[in-house]
Coordinates of C-alpha atoms in Angstrom, one line a residue:
M288 CA 92.4 109.2 54.4
S289 CA 92.4 106.5 57.1
T290 CA 89.8 105.1 59.3
I291 CA 88.8 107.3 62.3
S292 CA 87.8 105.8 65.6
L293 CA 85.4 107.6 67.9
T294 CA 83.9 106.7 71.3
A295 CA 80.7 108.0 72.7
R296 CA 78.0 107.5 75.3
A297 CA 75.1 108.2 72.9
L298 CA 74.4 108.8 69.2
L299 CA 72.1 111.4 67.7
L300 CA 70.8 110.7 64.2
D301 CA 69.5 113.0 61.6
M302 CA 66.9 111.3 59.2
D303 CA 66.8 112.8 55.7
G304 CA 70.1 112.2 53.9
T305 CA 71.5 110.3 56.8
L306 CA 69.2 107.3 57.4
V307 CA 66.7 107.9 54.5
N308 CA 67.2 109.1 51.0
S309 CA 64.2 111.3 50.3
D310 CA 65.8 113.7 47.8
A311 CA 63.4 112.8 45.0
V312 CA 60.3 113.8 47.1
V313 CA 61.9 116.9 48.6
E314 CA 62.9 118.2 45.2
R315 CA 59.5 117.5 43.7
V316 CA 57.6 119.4 46.5
W317 CA 60.0 122.3 46.8
R318 CA 60.3 122.7 43.0
G319 CA 56.6 123.4 42.9
W320 CA 56.8 125.9 45.8
A321 CA 59.8 127.7 44.1
E322 CA 58.0 128.0 40.8
R323 CA 54.9 129.5 42.6
M324 CA 57.2 132.0 44.3
G325 CA 59.1 132.9 41.1
I326 CA 62.4 131.6 42.6
A327 CA 64.9 129.5 40.7
P328 CA 64.6 125.9 42.2
E329 CA 68.4 125.7 42.3
R330 CA 68.5 128.5 44.8
V331 CA 66.1 126.5 47.1
F332 CA 67.9 123.2 46.7
A333 CA 71.2 124.9 47.7
I334 CA 70.0 125.8 51.2
M335 CA 67.0 123.7 52.1
H336 CA 68.6 120.5 53.3
G337 CA 68.6 119.8 57.1
R338 CA 66.3 122.7 58.1
Q339 CA 62.7 123.3 58.7
G340 CA 60.9 124.6 55.7
Y341 CA 59.9 128.0 57.2
S342 CA 63.6 128.7 57.9
T343 CA 64.5 128.1 54.2
M344 CA 61.6 130.3 53.1
A345 CA 62.7 133.1 55.5
E346 CA 66.2 133.1 54.0
L347 CA 64.9 133.2 50.5
L348 CA 62.1 135.8 51.2
P349 CA 63.4 137.9 54.0
A350 CA 60.6 140.5 53.8
R351 CA 57.9 138.0 53.9
P352 CA 55.9 137.6 57.2
M353 CA 56.9 134.6 59.2
A354 CA 53.2 133.6 59.6
E355 CA 53.0 133.1 55.8
N356 CA 56.2 131.0 55.8
R357 CA 54.8 128.8 58.6
A358 CA 51.5 128.4 56.7
D359 CA 53.3 127.4 53.5
N360 CA 55.5 125.0 55.5
A361 CA 52.5 123.2 56.9
V362 CA 51.2 122.7 53.3
L363 CA 54.5 121.4 52.1
L364 CA 54.8 119.0 55.0
A365 CA 51.4 117.5 54.2
Q366 CA 52.5 117.1 50.6
E367 CA 55.7 115.4 51.7
V368 CA 53.8 113.0 54.1
A369 CA 51.6 112.0 51.2
D370 CA 54.4 111.4 48.7
T371 CA 56.8 108.6 49.6
E372 CA 57.6 107.5 46.0
G373 CA 61.4 107.0 45.8
V374 CA 62.0 107.1 49.5
V375 CA 64.6 104.4 50.3
P376 CA 67.1 103.7 53.1
I377 CA 70.6 105.1 52.9
P378 CA 72.9 102.1 52.1
G379 CA 73.8 100.4 55.4
A380 CA 71.0 102.1 57.4
P381 CA 69.1 98.9 58.3
A382 CA 72.2 97.1 59.6
F383 CA 73.4 100.3 61.4
L384 CA 70.1 100.7 63.3
T385 CA 70.2 97.1 64.3
A386 CA 73.8 97.4 65.5
I387 CA 73.0 100.4 67.8
E388 CA 69.7 99.0 69.1
R389 CA 71.0 98.6 72.7
I390 CA 73.2 101.8 72.6
P391 CA 71.6 105.1 73.7
H392 CA 70.5 106.9 70.6
A393 CA 67.8 109.4 69.4
L394 CA 66.4 110.6 66.1
V395 CA 66.9 114.4 65.8
T396 CA 65.1 115.6 62.6
S397 CA 63.7 118.8 61.1
A398 CA 60.7 116.7 60.0
D399 CA 57.5 116.7 62.0
T400 CA 56.3 113.5 63.6
A401 CA 53.9 112.6 60.8
L402 CA 56.7 113.0 58.1
A403 CA 59.3 111.2 60.2
D404 CA 56.9 108.3 60.6
A405 CA 56.0 108.2 56.9
R406 CA 59.6 108.3 55.7
M407 CA 61.0 105.8 58.2
T408 CA 58.1 103.4 57.4
A409 CA 58.5 103.9 53.6
A410 CA 62.2 103.1 54.0
G411 CA 61.5 100.0 56.1
L412 CA 63.6 101.4 59.0
R413 CA 63.1 101.0 62.8
M414 CA 62.1 104.2 64.5
P415 CA 64.2 105.0 67.5
D416 CA 62.3 105.2 70.8
V417 CA 63.6 108.7 71.5
R418 CA 62.7 111.3 68.9
I419 CA 63.2 115.0 68.6
T420 CA 61.0 116.3 65.8
A421 CA 59.9 119.7 64.5
E422 CA 57.3 119.9 67.2
S423 CA 59.9 119.5 69.9
V424 CA 61.9 122.6 69.2
S425 CA 61.4 126.4 68.9
A426 CA 64.3 126.9 66.4
S427 CA 65.4 125.0 63.3
K428 CA 68.9 123.7 62.6
P429 CA 71.5 125.2 62.4
D430 CA 70.3 126.1 65.9
P431 CA 71.7 123.4 68.3
E432 CA 68.4 123.1 70.3
G433 CA 67.4 119.8 68.8
F434 CA 70.7 118.1 69.5
L435 CA 70.9 119.5 73.0
K436 CA 67.3 118.2 73.7
G437 CA 68.3 114.8 72.3
A438 CA 71.3 114.6 74.6
A439 CA 69.1 115.7 77.6
E440 CA 66.5 113.1 76.8
L441 CA 69.1 110.4 76.9
G442 CA 70.8 111.9 80.0
V443 CA 74.1 112.2 78.3
D444 CA 76.5 115.2 78.3
P445 CA 76.7 116.9 74.8
A446 CA 80.5 116.2 74.7
D447 CA 79.8 112.5 75.0
C448 CA 77.5 112.4 72.0
V449 CA 78.3 111.8 68.3
V450 CA 75.9 113.2 65.7
F451 CA 75.3 111.6 62.3
E452 CA 74.4 114.3 59.8
D453 CA 74.5 115.0 56.0
S454 CA 73.8 118.8 55.7
A455 CA 75.5 122.0 56.3
A456 CA 72.8 123.2 58.7
G457 CA 72.9 119.9 60.6
I458 CA 76.6 119.8 60.9
A459 CA 76.6 123.4 62.1
A460 CA 74.0 122.6 64.7
A461 CA 76.0 119.7 66.0
R462 CA 79.1 121.8 66.3
A463 CA 77.2 124.6 68.1
A464 CA 76.0 121.9 70.5
G465 CA 79.6 121.0 71.3
M466 CA 79.3 117.6 69.7
R467 CA 81.4 115.6 67.3
V468 CA 79.9 114.7 64.0
V469 CA 80.1 111.9 61.5
G470 CA 79.2 113.4 58.1
V471 CA 77.3 110.9 55.8
G472 CA 77.1 111.2 52.1
A473 CA 78.2 113.6 49.3
R474 CA 76.7 116.7 50.9
A475 CA 78.8 116.3 54.0
A476 CA 82.1 115.6 52.2
S477 CA 83.2 119.2 52.0
L478 CA 81.9 120.3 55.4
A479 CA 84.9 119.1 57.5
P480 CA 83.0 116.8 59.9
T481 CA 84.9 115.0 62.6
A482 CA 84.8 111.9 60.5
F483 CA 83.3 111.2 57.0
A484 CA 81.5 108.1 55.6
P485 CA 80.1 107.9 52.1
T486 CA 77.3 105.7 53.4
L487 CA 76.5 104.0 56.7
E488 CA 78.0 100.8 55.3
R489 CA 81.4 102.4 56.1
V490 CA 80.6 102.7 59.9
A491 CA 81.5 99.8 62.1
V492 CA 79.8 99.7 65.5
T493 CA 81.1 98.1 68.7
A494 CA 79.4 98.3 72.0
T495 CA 81.8 99.0 74.9
A496 CA 81.7 97.5 78.4
D497 CA 80.5 100.7 80.0
G498 CA 77.4 100.9 77.9
G499 CA 78.8 103.2 75.2
V500 CA 79.9 102.7 71.7
R501 CA 83.1 102.7 69.6
L502 CA 82.7 103.8 66.0
A503 CA 85.2 103.0 63.2
V504 CA 84.4 105.4 60.3
S505 CA 86.0 104.7 56.9
P506 CA 86.1 107.3 54.1

């Protein structure tokens, strides 16, 4: 596969799995929940990435009241905020965030504000000024609401945005928003993103004269 070139007016960035590797924490916390619920942890791990916790719970336990899912989700979020052991940047993330500092961009994450702050801090990464977190939306990825709100906050048409994502739910949300998507990491490899990069080290960033960006993405 050859390098793919994309141009955009703005970039929308997922956090977990895209900028930050938090898999160790996520699996610790969700394994405990799965065992309490009598669910095989592997079933949880297969669908949890990229979405808010209550959405994962609802798929696994369709008869359970949503109020119980949201209450459990709040407990798990607090556990994840308190546990940052093993949280590290995705290779290339620090340099990538430096390269796009003057280019319109936003963080669009299924984490809440406290968790986003905790993980970006633990990974030593700069927090984007524009952030769409769990509190900002009424629906979890794969619903496109978060990405559409990110584009609106930046004042950019969805078609002029490129999303960086790692998960099936996130890539589906980007597509539903009418946006192109750079898939980052192993989870994204089989999901047919517009372009694929094993890590952010494989993404070259060039600012354009009109205030946008050109991306060269190498598989």
